[in-house]
C-alpha cells in the first residue's frame, strides 16, 4: 500500500522559515494537500493541489511537489503556526495521510 | 457558511455497533463527496472512507483497517452523512471527523465526535 513519510518534528525560530517534507513513491505525479491541526482543534487545509492556498490562509504558507517529495514552507514563521501538519494524497480512490509533523516555534 | 456537525459518539463495548451522523449545511450536500477520518488519542489522522455523490455513482471506498466492518451512507434529503460501525474493537477508539471532499482535498471538517470502545 502507498505510504507517505514525514519527519516527526521540526523546530524553527520565530521569523525564520520552516520546511516540512512529505515523501512518497513518485509523489510528484499526484496531488498533495497539507493540513494544519492546532491542539484540541479540527484539521484545516492550508494547501491543496500541491501549491494552492484556500482563501483565508496567509501567504506565508506555500507548497511544492516534485519527484518523490512534497514540501510545505512557512515563511516568517509566527508562534501561532505551532501545530501538527499532515500531508495527504490519493492512491486508487483511497486517501492517504502522512504520519504528521509537530512544528515547534521556539 | 459551511457547517458539519457530527453526533452519535459514546462508549461501546467491544464487538458492539454504533452509527455516527454528520449534519451538513451551507453547501450543496447532494453534489459533494464526503469522507470520514478518525484520530486515535495522541495519534495522527487515519482515513476511514468516503462516499461519492449520487451523480458520480454514490459508490464508497474504505480504509484497510475498517473495510468489511464499517459502511458509509448518505441521506441527501436530510443533508446527512452516516457511518455505520460493526464489530467494534478497542483500537477503533478515536475522534471521528466528517469532511467534504473537493479538488482532491478534504476542505471542510466538522468538530468531531468521540467514540470509546471499552469493556
CSV table of N, CA and C in Angstrom, one decimal, chain A residues 31-33 35 37 40-45 47-49 84 86 88-90 92-99, chain B residues 33 35 37 39 43-47 50 52 61-63 97 101-112:
chain,number,residue,atom,x,y,z
A,31,UNK,N,-1.5,14.7,-6.6
A,31,UNK,CA,-1.8,16.0,-5.9
A,31,UNK,C,-1.6,15.8,-4.4
A,32,UNK,N,-1.1,16.8,-3.8
A,32,UNK,CA,-0.8,16.8,-2.3
A,32,UNK,C,-1.5,17.9,-1.7
A,33,UNK,N,-2.2,17.6,-0.6
A,33,UNK,CA,-2.7,18.7,0.3
A,33,UNK,C,-2.0,18.7,1.6
A,35,UNK,N,-2.5,19.9,5.8
A,35,UNK,CA,-3.5,20.2,6.9
A,35,UNK,C,-2.8,20.7,8.1
A,37,UNK,N,-3.3,21.3,12.2
A,37,UNK,CA,-4.1,20.9,13.3
A,37,UNK,C,-3.5,21.5,14.6
A,40,UNK,N,-6.3,20.5,20.2
A,40,UNK,CA,-7.7,20.5,20.5
A,40,UNK,C,-8.6,20.9,19.4
A,41,UNK,N,-8.1,21.1,18.2
A,41,UNK,CA,-9.0,21.6,17.1
A,41,UNK,C,-9.0,20.6,16.0
A,42,UNK,N,-10.0,20.8,15.1
A,42,UNK,CA,-10.1,20.0,13.9
A,42,UNK,C,-9.0,20.5,12.9
A,43,UNK,N,-8.6,19.6,12.0
A,43,UNK,CA,-7.7,20.0,10.9
A,43,UNK,C,-8.3,21.0,10.0
A,44,UNK,N,-7.4,21.8,9.4
A,44,UNK,CA,-7.7,22.8,8.5
A,44,UNK,C,-6.8,22.7,7.3
A,45,UNK,N,-7.4,22.7,6.1
A,45,UNK,CA,-6.5,22.6,4.9
A,45,UNK,C,-5.8,23.9,4.7
A,47,UNK,N,-3.0,24.0,2.2
A,47,UNK,CA,-2.5,23.9,0.8
A,47,UNK,C,-3.3,22.7,0.2
A,48,UNK,N,-3.8,23.0,-1.0
A,48,UNK,CA,-4.4,21.9,-1.8
A,48,UNK,C,-3.8,21.9,-3.2
A,49,UNK,N,-3.9,20.8,-3.9
A,49,UNK,CA,-3.4,20.7,-5.3
A,49,UNK,C,-2.0,21.2,-5.4
A,84,UNK,N,0.4,20.7,14.5
A,84,UNK,CA,0.8,19.4,13.8
A,84,UNK,C,0.3,19.6,12.3
A,86,UNK,N,-0.1,17.7,8.5
A,86,UNK,CA,-0.2,16.4,7.8
A,86,UNK,C,-0.3,16.6,6.3
A,88,UNK,N,-1.2,14.8,2.6
A,88,UNK,CA,-2.3,13.9,2.2
A,88,UNK,C,-2.3,13.8,0.7
A,89,UNK,N,-2.5,12.6,0.2
A,89,UNK,CA,-2.6,12.4,-1.3
A,89,UNK,C,-3.7,11.3,-1.5
A,90,UNK,N,-3.8,10.9,-2.8
A,90,UNK,CA,-4.8,9.9,-3.2
A,90,UNK,C,-4.0,8.8,-3.9
A,92,UNK,N,-5.4,5.3,-5.9
A,92,UNK,CA,-6.5,4.4,-6.3
A,92,UNK,C,-7.8,4.6,-5.5
A,93,UNK,N,-8.3,5.8,-5.5
A,93,UNK,CA,-9.6,6.1,-4.8
A,93,UNK,C,-9.5,6.1,-3.3
A,94,UNK,N,-8.3,6.0,-2.7
A,94,UNK,CA,-8.2,6.0,-1.3
A,94,UNK,C,-7.4,7.2,-0.9
A,95,UNK,N,-7.7,7.7,0.3
A,95,UNK,CA,-7.0,8.9,0.8
A,95,UNK,C,-5.9,8.4,1.7
A,96,UNK,N,-4.7,8.9,1.5
A,96,UNK,CA,-3.5,8.6,2.3
A,96,UNK,C,-3.0,9.8,3.1
A,97,UNK,N,-2.8,9.6,4.4
A,97,UNK,CA,-2.2,10.7,5.2
A,97,UNK,C,-0.8,10.3,5.6
A,98,UNK,N,0.0,11.3,5.7
A,98,UNK,CA,1.3,11.1,6.3
A,98,UNK,C,1.2,11.0,7.8
A,99,UNK,N,2.2,10.7,8.5
A,99,UNK,CA,2.2,10.4,9.9
A,99,UNK,C,2.1,11.7,10.7
B,33,UNK,N,-18.9,15.0,-2.6
B,33,UNK,CA,-18.3,13.8,-2.0
B,33,UNK,C,-18.0,14.1,-0.5
B,35,UNK,N,-16.4,12.4,3.3
B,35,UNK,CA,-15.4,11.4,3.9
B,35,UNK,C,-15.5,11.4,5.4
B,37,UNK,N,-12.8,10.6,8.7
B,37,UNK,CA,-11.5,10.5,9.1
B,37,UNK,C,-11.5,10.3,10.6
B,39,UNK,N,-9.1,9.9,14.4
B,39,UNK,CA,-7.8,10.2,15.1
B,39,UNK,C,-7.9,9.6,16.5
B,43,UNK,N,-2.6,10.4,18.5
B,43,UNK,CA,-2.1,9.8,17.2
B,43,UNK,C,-2.4,10.7,16.0
B,44,UNK,N,-2.0,10.3,14.8
B,44,UNK,CA,-2.3,11.0,13.6
B,44,UNK,C,-3.6,10.8,13.0
B,45,UNK,N,-3.8,11.4,11.9
B,45,UNK,CA,-5.1,11.2,11.1
B,45,UNK,C,-5.1,9.9,10.4
B,46,UNK,N,-6.2,9.2,10.4
B,46,UNK,CA,-6.4,8.0,9.6
B,46,UNK,C,-7.7,8.1,8.8
B,47,UNK,N,-7.6,7.9,7.5
B,47,UNK,CA,-8.7,7.9,6.7
B,47,UNK,C,-9.6,6.7,6.9
B,50,UNK,N,-15.0,7.1,2.2
B,50,UNK,CA,-15.7,8.2,1.5
B,50,UNK,C,-16.9,7.6,0.8
B,52,UNK,N,-19.1,8.9,-2.7
B,52,UNK,CA,-19.3,9.9,-3.8
B,52,UNK,C,-20.7,10.4,-3.8
B,61,UNK,N,-15.6,3.8,-0.7
B,61,UNK,CA,-14.3,3.2,-0.6
B,61,UNK,C,-13.9,3.3,0.9
B,62,UNK,N,-13.1,2.4,1.4
B,62,UNK,CA,-12.8,2.3,2.8
B,62,UNK,C,-11.3,2.1,3.0
B,63,UNK,N,-10.9,2.5,4.2
B,63,UNK,CA,-9.5,2.2,4.6
B,63,UNK,C,-9.4,0.7,4.9
B,97,UNK,N,-14.2,12.4,12.5
B,97,UNK,CA,-14.5,13.6,11.8
B,97,UNK,C,-15.2,13.3,10.5
B,101,UNK,N,-15.2,16.6,0.5
B,101,UNK,CA,-14.1,16.3,-0.4
B,101,UNK,C,-14.2,17.2,-1.7
B,102,UNK,N,-13.2,17.9,-2.0
B,102,UNK,CA,-13.3,18.8,-3.2
B,102,UNK,C,-11.9,19.0,-3.7
B,103,UNK,N,-11.7,19.0,-5.0
B,103,UNK,CA,-10.4,19.2,-5.7
B,103,UNK,C,-9.3,18.5,-4.9
B,104,UNK,N,-9.5,17.2,-4.7
B,104,UNK,CA,-8.5,16.3,-4.2
B,104,UNK,C,-8.1,16.6,-2.7
B,105,UNK,N,-8.9,17.4,-2.1
B,105,UNK,CA,-8.6,17.7,-0.6
B,105,UNK,C,-9.8,17.6,0.2
B,106,UNK,N,-9.6,17.5,1.5
B,106,UNK,CA,-10.7,17.5,2.4
B,106,UNK,C,-10.8,18.9,3.0
B,107,UNK,N,-11.7,19.6,2.4
B,107,UNK,CA,-11.6,21.1,2.6
B,107,UNK,C,-12.4,21.7,3.7
B,108,UNK,N,-13.4,21.0,4.2
B,108,UNK,CA,-14.1,21.4,5.4
B,108,UNK,C,-14.3,20.3,6.4
B,109,UNK,N,-14.0,20.5,7.6
B,109,UNK,CA,-14.1,19.4,8.6
B,109,UNK,C,-15.1,19.8,9.7
B,110,UNK,N,-15.7,18.8,10.3
B,110,UNK,CA,-16.5,19.1,11.5
B,110,UNK,C,-15.7,19.1,12.7
B,111,UNK,N,-16.3,19.2,13.9
B,111,UNK,CA,-15.6,19.3,15.1
B,111,UNK,C,-15.3,17.9,15.7
B,112,UNK,N,-15.9,16.9,15.2
B,112,UNK,CA,-15.6,15.5,15.6
B,112,UNK,C,-16.5,15.0,16.7
